[in-house]
Short mmCIF file of C-alpha atoms and ligand atoms in Angstrom, two decimals:
data_model
loop_
_atom_site.label_atom_id
_atom_site.label_comp_id
_atom_site.label_asym_id
_atom_site.label_seq_id
_atom_site.Cartn_x
_atom_site.Cartn_y
_atom_site.Cartn_z
CA MET Y 90 -58.29 52.86 -22.67
CA THR Y 91 -56.08 50.05 -23.83
CA VAL Y 92 -53.36 48.77 -21.67
CA LYS Y 93 -51.12 45.83 -22.16
CA ILE Y 94 -49.36 44.19 -19.03
CA PHE Y 95 -49.22 40.79 -19.94
CA ASP Y 96 -44.97 40.87 -21.47
CA ARG Y 97 -44.70 42.82 -18.09
CA PRO Y 98 -41.83 40.62 -16.43
CA ASP Y 99 -43.74 41.05 -13.08
CA VAL Y 100 -47.04 39.26 -14.72
CA GLN Y 101 -44.38 36.50 -16.61
CA SER Y 102 -43.48 35.74 -12.91
CA PHE Y 103 -46.96 35.58 -11.66
CA LEU Y 104 -48.50 33.16 -13.90
CA LYS Y 105 -45.19 31.02 -12.82
CA THR Y 106 -45.87 31.49 -9.30
CA LEU Y 107 -49.73 30.57 -9.83
CA SER Y 108 -48.93 27.37 -11.80
CA GLY Y 109 -46.72 26.26 -8.50
CA LEU Y 110 -43.51 26.32 -11.03
CA ASP Y 111 -41.63 28.00 -8.54
CA ASN Y 112 -42.32 25.04 -5.63
CA SER Y 113 -41.37 21.67 -5.80
CA LYS Y 114 -44.80 19.92 -4.46
CA GLY Y 115 -47.77 18.77 -6.09
CA ASN Y 116 -47.78 17.45 -9.70
CA ALA Y 117 -45.69 18.68 -12.37
CA ARG Y 118 -48.14 17.88 -15.48
CA MET Y 119 -50.94 19.82 -13.86
CA LYS Y 120 -48.30 22.56 -13.41
CA GLU Y 121 -47.36 22.49 -17.31
CA ILE Y 122 -51.07 22.48 -18.03
CA THR Y 123 -52.02 25.18 -15.83
CA HIS Y 124 -49.34 27.77 -16.87
CA ARG Y 125 -50.39 27.19 -20.40
CA LEU Y 126 -53.54 27.48 -20.12
CA MET Y 127 -53.29 30.64 -17.76
CA THR Y 128 -50.72 32.00 -20.19
CA ASP Y 129 -53.02 32.07 -22.92
CA LEU Y 130 -56.26 33.08 -20.24
CA PHE Y 131 -54.14 36.40 -19.10
CA ARG Y 132 -52.72 36.90 -22.89
CA ALA Y 133 -56.62 36.71 -24.26
CA ILE Y 134 -58.23 39.42 -21.57
CA ASP Y 135 -55.50 41.82 -22.45
CA ASP Y 136 -55.55 41.25 -25.96
CA LEU Y 137 -59.57 41.55 -26.21
CA ASN Y 138 -59.97 44.34 -23.50
CA ILE Y 139 -61.76 41.41 -21.51
CA THR Y 140 -63.94 43.75 -18.89
CA PRO Y 141 -64.03 42.75 -15.67
CA ASP Y 142 -68.18 42.82 -16.31
CA GLU Y 143 -67.33 40.52 -19.33
CA TYR Y 144 -64.86 38.50 -16.97
CA TRP Y 145 -67.62 37.81 -14.25
CA THR Y 146 -70.44 37.06 -16.50
CA GLY Y 147 -67.90 34.18 -17.52
CA ILE Y 148 -67.31 33.28 -14.32
CA ALA Y 149 -71.28 32.58 -13.27
CA TRP Y 150 -71.94 31.20 -16.45
CA LEU Y 151 -68.98 28.69 -15.45
CA ASN Y 152 -70.96 28.21 -11.81
CA ASP Y 153 -74.29 27.56 -13.90
CA ILE Y 154 -72.93 24.60 -16.04
CA GLY Y 155 -70.89 22.88 -12.80
CA ALA Y 156 -74.56 23.02 -11.12
CA ALA Y 157 -76.47 21.77 -13.91
CA GLY Y 158 -73.95 19.01 -14.92
CA GLN Y 159 -73.19 20.14 -18.22
CA ALA Y 160 -69.28 20.68 -18.56
CA GLY Y 161 -69.78 17.13 -20.83
CA LEU Y 162 -72.38 18.56 -22.67
CA ILE Y 163 -70.75 22.35 -23.43
CA SER Y 164 -67.49 20.28 -24.48
CA PRO Y 165 -68.37 18.53 -27.59
CA GLY Y 166 -70.47 21.94 -28.23
CA LEU Y 167 -67.43 23.59 -28.86
CA GLY Y 168 -66.20 20.83 -30.88
CA LEU Y 169 -63.42 19.75 -28.13
CA ASP Y 170 -64.53 16.10 -28.33
CA HIS Y 171 -64.30 16.05 -32.01
CA PHE Y 172 -60.97 17.77 -32.11
CA ILE Y 173 -59.92 14.87 -29.76
CA ASP Y 174 -61.46 12.80 -32.43
CA GLU Y 175 -59.10 14.27 -34.88
CA ARG Y 176 -55.92 14.29 -33.37
CA LEU Y 177 -56.42 10.17 -32.27
CA ASP Y 178 -56.73 9.44 -36.12
CA ALA Y 179 -54.12 11.78 -36.91
CA ILE Y 180 -51.71 9.66 -34.16
CA ASP Y 181 -53.04 6.42 -35.85
CA ALA Y 182 -52.30 7.74 -39.57
CA ALA Y 183 -49.34 8.97 -38.31
CA LEU Y 184 -48.73 4.72 -36.72
CA GLY Y 185 -50.14 3.58 -39.67
CA ILE Y 186 -53.25 2.36 -38.02
CA ASP Y 187 -56.27 2.21 -40.04
CA ASN Y 188 -59.88 2.52 -38.87
CA PRO Y 189 -62.42 1.04 -41.18
CA THR Y 190 -65.05 1.85 -38.64
CA PRO Y 191 -64.44 5.54 -37.71
CA ARG Y 192 -64.57 6.73 -34.10
CA THR Y 193 -66.82 9.25 -33.05
CA ILE Y 194 -67.53 11.05 -29.55
CA GLU Y 195 -68.68 9.38 -26.91
CA GLY Y 196 -70.97 12.20 -25.69
CA PRO Y 197 -72.22 12.85 -22.01
CA LEU Y 198 -75.06 10.64 -21.74
CA TYR Y 199 -73.45 6.55 -21.32
CA VAL Y 200 -74.56 4.55 -18.25
CA ALA Y 201 -72.56 1.87 -17.66
CA GLY Y 202 -74.12 -1.56 -16.21
CA ALA Y 203 -76.82 -2.31 -18.99
CA PRO Y 204 -78.34 -5.80 -19.21
CA GLU Y 205 -76.16 -8.13 -20.83
CA SER Y 206 -77.21 -10.48 -23.31
CA VAL Y 207 -75.79 -13.30 -26.21
CA GLY Y 208 -76.24 -12.31 -29.74
CA PHE Y 209 -79.36 -10.20 -29.89
CA ALA Y 210 -81.34 -7.97 -27.40
CA ARG Y 211 -84.66 -5.95 -27.37
CA LEU Y 212 -83.41 -2.38 -26.33
CA ASP Y 213 -86.78 -0.50 -25.87
CA ASP Y 214 -89.53 -1.58 -23.74
CA GLY Y 215 -92.48 -1.34 -25.98
CA ARG Y 216 -93.93 1.78 -24.42
CA ASP Y 217 -92.73 4.44 -26.53
CA LEU Y 218 -95.55 3.96 -29.07
CA ASP Y 219 -94.52 6.96 -31.61
CA GLY Y 220 -91.62 5.10 -32.21
CA GLN Y 221 -91.08 2.99 -35.68
CA THR Y 222 -89.99 -0.57 -35.08
CA LEU Y 223 -85.70 -1.10 -35.68
CA ILE Y 224 -83.91 -4.19 -36.74
CA MET Y 225 -79.98 -3.41 -36.80
CA HIS Y 226 -77.64 -6.26 -36.75
CA GLY Y 227 -74.04 -6.25 -38.12
CA VAL Y 228 -70.85 -8.66 -38.15
CA VAL Y 229 -68.21 -7.12 -35.56
CA HIS Y 230 -64.12 -8.00 -37.46
CA ASP Y 231 -61.45 -8.55 -35.37
CA ALA Y 232 -58.09 -6.46 -36.88
CA ASP Y 233 -57.58 -9.36 -39.58
CA LYS Y 234 -61.19 -8.55 -40.63
CA LYS Y 235 -61.86 -11.99 -39.45
CA PRO Y 236 -65.83 -12.26 -37.43
CA LEU Y 237 -65.45 -11.57 -34.10
CA PRO Y 238 -67.27 -13.94 -31.77
CA GLY Y 239 -67.39 -12.59 -28.29
CA ALA Y 240 -67.14 -9.21 -28.98
CA LYS Y 241 -68.85 -6.62 -26.44
CA VAL Y 242 -71.33 -4.26 -28.28
CA GLU Y 243 -72.44 -1.82 -25.62
CA VAL Y 244 -75.38 0.56 -27.31
CA TRP Y 245 -77.60 3.05 -26.22
CA HIS Y 246 -79.72 5.81 -28.24
CA CYS Y 247 -82.63 8.30 -26.84
CA ASP Y 248 -86.56 8.04 -27.60
CA THR Y 249 -88.88 9.84 -29.72
CA ARG Y 250 -88.81 12.59 -27.67
CA GLY Y 251 -84.92 12.73 -27.75
CA PHE Y 252 -84.63 11.69 -24.05
CA TYR Y 253 -82.05 9.13 -22.34
CA SER Y 254 -83.04 6.86 -19.57
CA HIS Y 255 -81.55 7.74 -16.93
CA PHE Y 256 -81.73 11.61 -17.96
CA ASP Y 257 -84.67 11.56 -19.10
CA PRO Y 258 -86.49 15.39 -16.93
CA THR Y 259 -89.95 13.18 -17.57
CA GLY Y 260 -88.92 10.49 -15.52
CA LEU Y 261 -91.05 7.94 -17.63
CA GLN Y 262 -88.25 5.87 -18.62
CA ALA Y 263 -87.22 2.86 -16.59
CA PRO Y 264 -83.34 2.44 -15.68
CA PHE Y 265 -81.54 0.65 -18.97
CA ASN Y 266 -84.66 1.87 -21.31
CA MET Y 267 -82.79 1.64 -24.94
CA ARG Y 268 -79.55 0.91 -23.23
CA ARG Y 269 -77.79 -2.91 -23.54
CA THR Y 270 -74.84 -4.72 -23.57
CA ILE Y 271 -74.84 -7.44 -26.53
CA ILE Y 272 -72.44 -10.26 -26.60
CA ALA Y 273 -71.77 -10.93 -30.56
CA ASP Y 274 -72.37 -14.63 -31.26
CA GLU Y 275 -70.29 -17.55 -32.65
CA ASN Y 276 -70.34 -16.43 -35.86
CA GLY Y 277 -69.05 -12.69 -34.72
CA ARG Y 278 -73.37 -11.22 -35.31
CA TYR Y 279 -75.02 -8.83 -33.32
CA LYS Y 280 -78.45 -7.87 -33.70
CA PHE Y 281 -81.20 -5.80 -32.11
CA GLN Y 282 -84.46 -4.57 -32.00
CA SER Y 283 -85.45 -1.23 -30.95
CA ILE Y 284 -87.56 2.14 -32.30
CA LEU Y 285 -85.95 4.62 -34.09
CA PRO Y 286 -84.40 7.26 -32.21
CA SER Y 287 -85.18 11.00 -32.77
CA GLY Y 288 -82.39 13.89 -32.65
CA TYR Y 289 -80.95 15.08 -29.49
CA GLY Y 290 -81.82 19.01 -28.27
CA VAL Y 291 -79.97 20.84 -25.12
CA PRO Y 292 -81.89 21.35 -22.41
CA PRO Y 293 -83.92 24.75 -23.15
CA GLY Y 294 -83.24 27.79 -21.24
CA SER Y 295 -79.89 25.38 -19.66
CA PRO Y 296 -76.53 27.19 -19.22
CA THR Y 297 -75.22 25.29 -22.55
CA GLU Y 298 -78.03 26.46 -24.78
CA ARG Y 299 -77.23 30.26 -23.62
CA LEU Y 300 -74.06 30.11 -24.89
CA LEU Y 301 -74.80 28.37 -27.85
CA SER Y 302 -76.96 30.91 -28.53
CA ALA Y 303 -75.32 33.89 -28.03
CA LEU Y 304 -73.36 31.98 -30.77
CA GLY Y 305 -76.13 32.23 -33.32
CA ARG Y 306 -75.89 28.58 -33.16
CA HIS Y 307 -78.66 25.65 -31.91
CA GLY Y 308 -78.13 22.76 -29.92
CA GLN Y 309 -79.53 20.21 -31.71
CA ARG Y 310 -78.24 16.72 -32.92
CA PRO Y 311 -79.23 14.12 -35.51
CA ALA Y 312 -80.87 11.43 -34.82
CA HIS Y 313 -78.22 8.75 -33.60
CA ILE Y 314 -77.50 5.26 -31.97
CA HIS Y 315 -74.15 5.24 -30.04
CA PHE Y 316 -71.67 2.04 -29.55
CA PHE Y 317 -68.77 1.10 -27.38
CA VAL Y 318 -67.59 -2.09 -29.33
CA SER Y 319 -64.66 -3.59 -27.35
CA ASP Y 320 -62.91 -7.31 -27.25
CA PRO Y 321 -59.91 -8.00 -24.65
CA ASN Y 322 -57.30 -8.51 -27.71
CA HIS Y 323 -58.36 -5.27 -29.66
CA ARG Y 324 -58.72 -1.55 -28.70
CA LYS Y 325 -62.00 -0.65 -27.83
CA LEU Y 326 -64.26 1.35 -30.47
CA THR Y 327 -66.12 4.44 -29.44
CA THR Y 328 -68.53 5.29 -32.10
CA GLN Y 329 -72.11 6.26 -33.20
CA ILE Y 330 -74.39 5.91 -36.14
CA ASN Y 331 -76.49 8.58 -38.02
CA ILE Y 332 -80.11 7.72 -38.86
CA GLU Y 333 -80.00 8.30 -42.64
CA GLY Y 334 -82.06 11.23 -44.12
CA ASP Y 335 -81.73 13.01 -41.07
CA PRO Y 336 -82.03 16.78 -41.81
CA LEU Y 337 -79.42 17.78 -39.03
CA ILE Y 338 -76.92 15.09 -40.37
CA ASN Y 339 -74.55 17.56 -41.68
CA ASP Y 340 -75.62 20.14 -39.22
CA ASP Y 341 -74.60 18.23 -35.44
CA PHE Y 342 -74.19 20.73 -32.82
CA ALA Y 343 -71.43 18.30 -31.32
CA TYR Y 344 -69.84 17.56 -34.50
CA ALA Y 345 -69.97 14.06 -34.58
CA THR Y 346 -71.22 12.88 -38.16
CA ARG Y 347 -68.11 11.13 -40.05
CA GLU Y 348 -68.24 9.73 -43.71
CA GLY Y 349 -69.17 5.48 -42.98
CA LEU Y 350 -71.09 6.46 -39.92
CA VAL Y 351 -74.72 7.00 -42.22
CA PRO Y 352 -75.48 3.36 -43.22
CA ALA Y 353 -78.67 3.09 -45.63
CA ILE Y 354 -82.33 2.30 -43.88
CA LYS Y 355 -84.18 -0.52 -45.42
CA GLU Y 356 -87.76 -0.12 -44.82
CA HIS Y 357 -89.86 -3.41 -44.70
CA ASN Y 358 -93.30 -3.51 -45.34
CA ASP Y 359 -93.93 -7.06 -46.87
CA GLU Y 360 -95.48 -9.79 -44.56
CA ASN Y 361 -92.32 -12.61 -45.17
CA SER Y 362 -90.18 -10.14 -43.38
CA ILE Y 363 -91.63 -9.17 -40.47
CA ARG Y 364 -92.83 -12.63 -39.73
CA GLU Y 365 -89.37 -13.78 -40.10
CA HIS Y 366 -88.22 -10.95 -38.05
CA GLY Y 367 -90.90 -12.11 -35.52
CA LEU Y 368 -92.96 -8.69 -35.92
CA ASN Y 369 -96.07 -7.93 -36.03
CA GLY Y 370 -95.49 -4.35 -38.63
CA PRO Y 371 -93.50 -2.83 -40.83
CA PHE Y 372 -90.15 -1.78 -39.40
CA ALA Y 373 -86.42 -0.07 -40.86
CA GLU Y 374 -83.60 -2.49 -40.94
CA ILE Y 375 -80.29 -1.24 -40.67
CA GLU Y 376 -76.82 -3.08 -41.51
CA PHE Y 377 -73.90 -2.43 -40.07
CA ASP Y 378 -70.62 -4.38 -40.06
CA ILE Y 379 -67.52 -3.28 -37.08
CA TYR Y 380 -64.14 -3.95 -37.69
CA LEU Y 381 -61.81 -3.12 -34.42
CA THR Y 382 -57.96 -2.20 -34.63
CA PRO Y 383 -55.48 -3.98 -32.70
CA LEU Y 384 -54.09 -3.34 -29.43
CA LEU Y 385 -50.64 -1.47 -29.72
CA ASP Y 386 -47.75 -3.77 -28.07
CA GLY Y 387 -50.19 -5.31 -25.99
CA VAL Y 388 -52.40 -2.12 -24.98
CA ASP Y 389 -54.95 0.01 -25.69
CA ASN Y 390 -53.07 3.19 -26.70
CA GLN Y 391 -56.58 5.24 -26.70
CA ALA Y 392 -58.04 3.53 -23.35
CA ASN Y 393 -59.45 6.67 -21.08
CA GLU Y 394 -59.44 6.02 -17.96
CA GLN Y 395 -60.50 8.98 -16.57
CA ARG Y 396 -64.50 8.03 -18.27
CA LYS Y 397 -63.95 4.20 -17.07
CA ARG Y 398 -63.70 5.76 -13.32
CA ALA Y 399 -66.41 8.20 -14.22
CA ALA Y 400 -68.41 5.09 -15.26
CA ALA Y 401 -67.54 2.70 -12.11
C1 LIG F 95 -76.14 13.16 -26.59
O1 LIG F 95 -77.03 12.52 -27.16
C2 LIG F 95 -75.09 13.00 -27.64
O2 LIG F 95 -74.89 11.87 -27.95
C3 LIG F 95 -74.03 13.93 -27.50
C4 LIG F 95 -72.80 13.92 -27.99
C5 LIG F 95 -73.79 15.18 -26.57
C6 LIG F 95 -75.30 15.41 -25.99
C7 LIG F 95 -76.47 14.49 -26.23
FE1 LIG F 96 -76.34 10.92 -28.20
#
């Protein structure tokens, strides 16, 4: 039995009431957004004949997502984080702003407060013995494409099991393992030693994985390294690089891969390079320069206040 009640005047008036549009209290923007989302949801229930069983399955799933703390995980999985990036790109294009270093999504696993150093940091504690040594470095540039001493490079990545410190279900990593803040040196250079991370997979059996499976999708990401790059006179850049050669580079459940964010990896086996970097074995090298963009009328028009509050 199919019925359509969405267009009924009492349903339209009910949508206004439940969104608070017929009262003068509350927050106008919240009302506007709630009214639109509830309108779209009512319409979908009507058009798709969503059954009570399907509806309550969805509600139970939302409770599971919340209880697991995975709203920030299914969000990139459903492409919302990437869609928001595409919108920021389109806004920049309309304003004539070029982003020489593309932005890409933050993901849910940043932790504020990592140890800070100037020029160089070692990110890993040396206990992940499966990891291939990585040396990554580059120059941070200002809006005029000149080196930017003092720029802040926050970097974080997971270990060879795909686990991030602070979110490691095995509890084996110390706080801030593979998380550091590096202040670019007097030549705008940053450099770090770490290990090449593995890809990430959403927790097995989690509500995030259950939805992805129902969509015929997986919850895997290619190996990647996250960055925030900031400076008081520039817009904060949120980005990631992928580890070249990972088979999932174009099959990321979080849709974060972008052209310009897959730098070449150089393998070094020769004694001279090994000694030059103070290492004791072969290592991989990634060189990746970063370009920041100017403030707009003195402000970062993309500042994400909610994520700043959440991290504080
Ligand atoms: C990650 O490590 C990540 O970067 C994203 C976007 C989602 C889940 C895990
Ligand atoms: Fe990640």
